[in-house]
Amino acid sequence: MWLRPEEVLLKNALKLWVTEKSNDYFVLQRRRGYGEDSGGLTGLLVGTLDTVLDSTAKVAPFRILHQTPDSQVYWSVACGASLEEISQHWDWLQQNIIRTLSVFDSGEDITSFVQGKIRGLIAEEGKSAGDEEDPERFREAVLRFERLFGLPQREKLVTYFSCSYWRGRVPNQGWIYLSTNFLCFYSYMLGNEVKLMYPWDEVSRLERTSSVLLAESIRVCVRGEDHYFSMLLRLQQTYLIMQQLAEYAIVRFFDKETFNAEHPLANPLHIMQKALEIHARNQSFRSFFRLPQEENLCEVHESFLWVPFSHVNTLGKICVSENYLCFASQDGSQCHLIIPLWEVFSVELPDRGSRALTVCLRGKRALRFSEVRDFERLAATIRRKCGTAGSPQHYISNPDEEGVMVGQSQAVSTEALMNVFHPHDAENLDPKMLKERMKEQSWQIHFAEYGRGSGMFCTKKTRDLIVRGVPETLRGELWMLFSGAVHDMTSHPGYYGRLLEECMGSSSLACDEIERDLHRSLPEHPAFQSDTGISALRRVLTAYAHRNPKIGYCQAMNILTSVLLLYAKEEEAFWLLVAVCERMLPDYFNRRIIGALVDQAVFEELIREHLTQLTEHMTDLSFFSSVSLSWFLTLFISVLPIESAVNVVDCFFYDGIKAILQLGLAVLDYNMDNLLCCHDDAEAVTVLNRFFDSVTNKDSPLPATVQQASATANDKSIQKVDISDLIKESYEKYGNIRTEEVENMRKRNKLYVIQTLEDTTKQNVLRVVAQDVKFSAAQLDELYMLFKRQHFVSCYWSVCSPALQNHDPSLPYLDQYQLDQSQFSSLFNLLQPWTTHTHVRSLARSAFRLLDANGDGLVNFKEFICGLDILYNRSFTEKLKFLFKLHIQPGTQEYSAEDGVIRKCPERGRAKVDLQEYLKQWQEDLQRREENIKDLPRINQVQFIGLTKTLYGVFHGTEEEESLYRAVARVTSLLLRMEEVGRKLQESSLQKTPQTTPTSTPQPETSPTLPTSPENETLAEGEGDQPESPASPQETAPSHSDITPTSTSRPSTPTSSPTGTSSPVLDTPTDTPSSPSAVRDGDWSFSFEQILASLLNEPSVVRFFERAVDTDSLIAHACKNQLKVAHFK
């Protein structure tokens, strides 16, 4: 075990210990009296001494010491009771520590690093007992995590590990903390503090790596920067948890089309390490045995299974779920089987000595398991579940029986289309039909030996039969079995019929797209030249679109479904489509085809690994990604004749995507020489197309009217390639690719693919925005990440956050990320360039209303950044105009906010986007003329007082605060004097024409109220606090004839308040005397020209607004405090 490093004196101890192994930094020693020299005198003395001493004073016979070449001091770091135990520690030091120590400059640094690492390993071993056994230790880690990183208590710490983080060539020993939304690391050694905190949604690469310096480490790539973590005691466990957390964040935040709200990890507040392990185990179990999503792994038992056809016991594991008993071998025989529990009618315990049990099935079959450690518990579990497992109600297991399926209408086809349009002719003696019958006989022999249906043993022989080709008459049955669709259909009796009743006759965008593509699905085949095939295809696609509206309908689904309908009954074809779209090809059939892009990335990896010649010739493998897209989306159906493509589909349903990847490699390998001679992509495409035209199926029994003969079918100069030979070659050359390896590559590349799509979105948005703002490219990049992160901050600790609905990857780039008012206010307050004041909330609300031009309650990045650009980079006039417009109430203004931002897509909220209308609006916005200040409406009393308060708040805390306050007070007084003159002129004109106002009576002349400057009275900071009236202004008119105000007298019309209620004056001070003039205070107003001209005469105000803003500092401040703001909200 590892020991806390303690100094050891070797001067008098050398005779008691013998050195077994040593290097520059560590020594492995054995105590005399143990091992080979135990018979010597010294050995006898030491052995006697150790025997006499009590147990607390005994010394372990093996130990490891640490030393540095320039020091005589040794430190004990590990001990062991056996050579095997101490050798494990020695090997770990050799693999993880030795090569690292060479990067340090001094022996003291080496010793300090080793001591810190060993202490971390000791703490790690203490933690391995589990948090349930020592919850106090985990609680201490949670408190330390919250204190170090400042995250809210809602951020759930999942687990933590001791490790080293590499900064350059120097390791930093510390602790890695894995929480629901963040990857964190902290280290403090030799006076150097390292603190990292990255959200999982920014991770683009996560993989295990090794190098000359690092034996094995975990590489994490965040925003293009690599981070390496090594020297983990449980590296694989750590990596799997990190992988799960990153995948969870990616799916939850970016891939909402496939995210299930009922996901067992949907609540981020309840995620724990145990829950992650259980979820991963259930996923692996369902994926391997192709079981429905409702099945969860309940028990696992290691045992031997008697295999009757080979007369041997094969070692493997028994897996029990709610409704199935499964077995998978572990001895390389590739044997597995699935037993529905409703097929079990008894469990017997024939031989307790061999810990055996016999499971008896219907149909006079039995399975014998032996050497089951807890066989009695397993027997009890199976007996209990046999009584609760649901029994199929409508699935006809006998393929020879026909009829209408229970619970479904007569309109549903109950026969495969191939049987209708090409019935099997038993009297046909054609050589191809004879070979077809031989295949059928081979399968019948296989069924007799290995079983048929769900309880069939699947072995290497089964795969061999699949590779040779499945008979036409058995294809539908075997597709259902190997894909697991038979289990889905059995678990949901009558489901398809109910779907049809719900969806048929309804209208939707998916239905329109389906109708458009119906006649494009295998148009050469007679089945889809008639109403029978077209109607069946329509029903299946419409039912699936209704079942899974997140996917709805996607192109390529029609091609795949039409092939399924040829060989399977209509309901079976539906469940086969479910198995393909939701289990075997996840994320393929959605708007961004993420699954296909992921498998293309996997394909590129395999090309680099297996086709090195091609990699060296074509440095850019993206060509193969583009040309192979249709291979993956249609399972080669779109590039191969139908009679050849169905053989590929056979292999796909048995081996999954692995079969498609193997075949893709075989195609490239077959055409290697021709591809190496190509000079451009066009030539390579021609080579591949010519090859696919040459692929045939010489054993196909289909008539010429059904086969899709290629243009070169009769060209004898072109060498033909049989599909069976091509598939066989793909298994011989690339069959060693394991399914588990492919799944790991899928997970690894999914992060990269989604982040690449996100980067594409960002680049397109920034390219559009950069034309209209004055921020640098780096600043725009940081602001975009702040905007995007603000969207996610609201989702981190919420199960069903409304913000999650604001991200829609199907929308145009500008509208994919949008903020609501709460999110906008938090980010705006972090970035606004002026000192925070008491009116910051109302200012943010007003800014949101102004920038939300179409009033949908959301602001996109362009709208946000254009507003921020005014405050950061524009002139005094533009900034004042922005503040002026903030205080114009939206309910009363006659002004239509044309502030130069692109409006939302007119089709927002619908499934389809009218791109032409969107581009038209975009062009109009780009061509919009510069806004004229004369177009702005006038500002009334309530709004003007609000503007004045905002100016006072903006100036608060600045060096020139007093002079700025005086300047605003002077401008206010000047404007009111101008208003008074205008009022008197109007009243005098009214007195000269009394016939227009016969009921008017003279009123006392009273100045309108206005906010005072802080030099006379401090401005109240609350929303309800109002300033007092100023002294009576002079009655001298200003000399600026162009800014003389014009008032319209409407004494009967009250002024609308900011809250939407009607009141004459909202901000009238409480100590203002009640007089008739108070009712008329709402009548006066100012134009923007007047306010601008008055403020231009105040140099201090102009200097303040023209002052350069330190954009980088403000952005850095926002990045640092964005999560803290979310913490305290």
Short mmCIF file of C-alpha atoms in Angstrom, two decimals, residues 435 439 464-470 475 640 643-648 650-651 663 666 695-700 721-732:
data_model
loop_
_atom_site.label_atom_id
_atom_site.label_comp_id
_atom_site.label_asym_id
_atom_site.label_seq_id
_atom_site.Cartn_x
_atom_site.Cartn_y
_atom_site.Cartn_z
CA LYS A 435 -29.38 -21.98 -55.26
CA LYS A 439 -29.80 -21.27 -48.89
CA ASP A 464 -21.34 -16.87 -42.01
CA LEU A 465 -24.85 -17.57 -43.26
CA ILE A 466 -25.64 -13.85 -43.21
CA VAL A 467 -22.54 -13.02 -45.25
CA ARG A 468 -23.52 -15.56 -47.89
CA GLY A 469 -26.90 -13.89 -48.24
CA VAL A 470 -30.34 -14.36 -46.67
CA ARG A 475 -35.39 -11.90 -45.03
CA LEU A 640 -26.18 -0.15 -55.45
CA GLU A 643 -30.82 -6.87 -55.54
CA SER A 644 -27.29 -6.16 -54.24
CA ALA A 645 -28.21 -3.56 -51.63
CA VAL A 646 -30.46 -5.96 -49.70
CA ASN A 647 -27.42 -8.15 -48.97
CA VAL A 648 -25.79 -5.12 -47.36
CA ASP A 650 -28.77 -8.17 -44.15
CA CYS A 651 -25.31 -7.57 -42.66
CA LEU A 663 -17.91 -2.43 -46.58
CA ALA A 666 -13.49 -2.72 -48.75
CA VAL A 695 -21.54 -4.51 -58.70
CA THR A 696 -24.01 -7.34 -59.33
CA ASN A 697 -25.73 -10.13 -57.44
CA LYS A 698 -25.32 -13.25 -59.58
CA ASP A 699 -27.41 -15.33 -57.16
CA SER A 700 -30.41 -13.01 -56.99
CA VAL A 721 -17.99 -7.58 -58.90
CA ASP A 722 -20.32 -9.87 -57.02
CA ILE A 723 -21.79 -8.34 -53.88
CA SER A 724 -21.33 -11.58 -51.91
CA ASP A 725 -17.60 -11.61 -52.71
CA LEU A 726 -17.28 -7.95 -51.76
CA ILE A 727 -19.04 -8.48 -48.42
CA LYS A 728 -16.99 -11.58 -47.71
CA GLU A 729 -13.78 -9.66 -48.42
CA SER A 730 -14.88 -6.86 -46.08
CA TYR A 731 -15.31 -9.37 -43.24
CA GLU A 732 -12.03 -11.12 -43.97
#
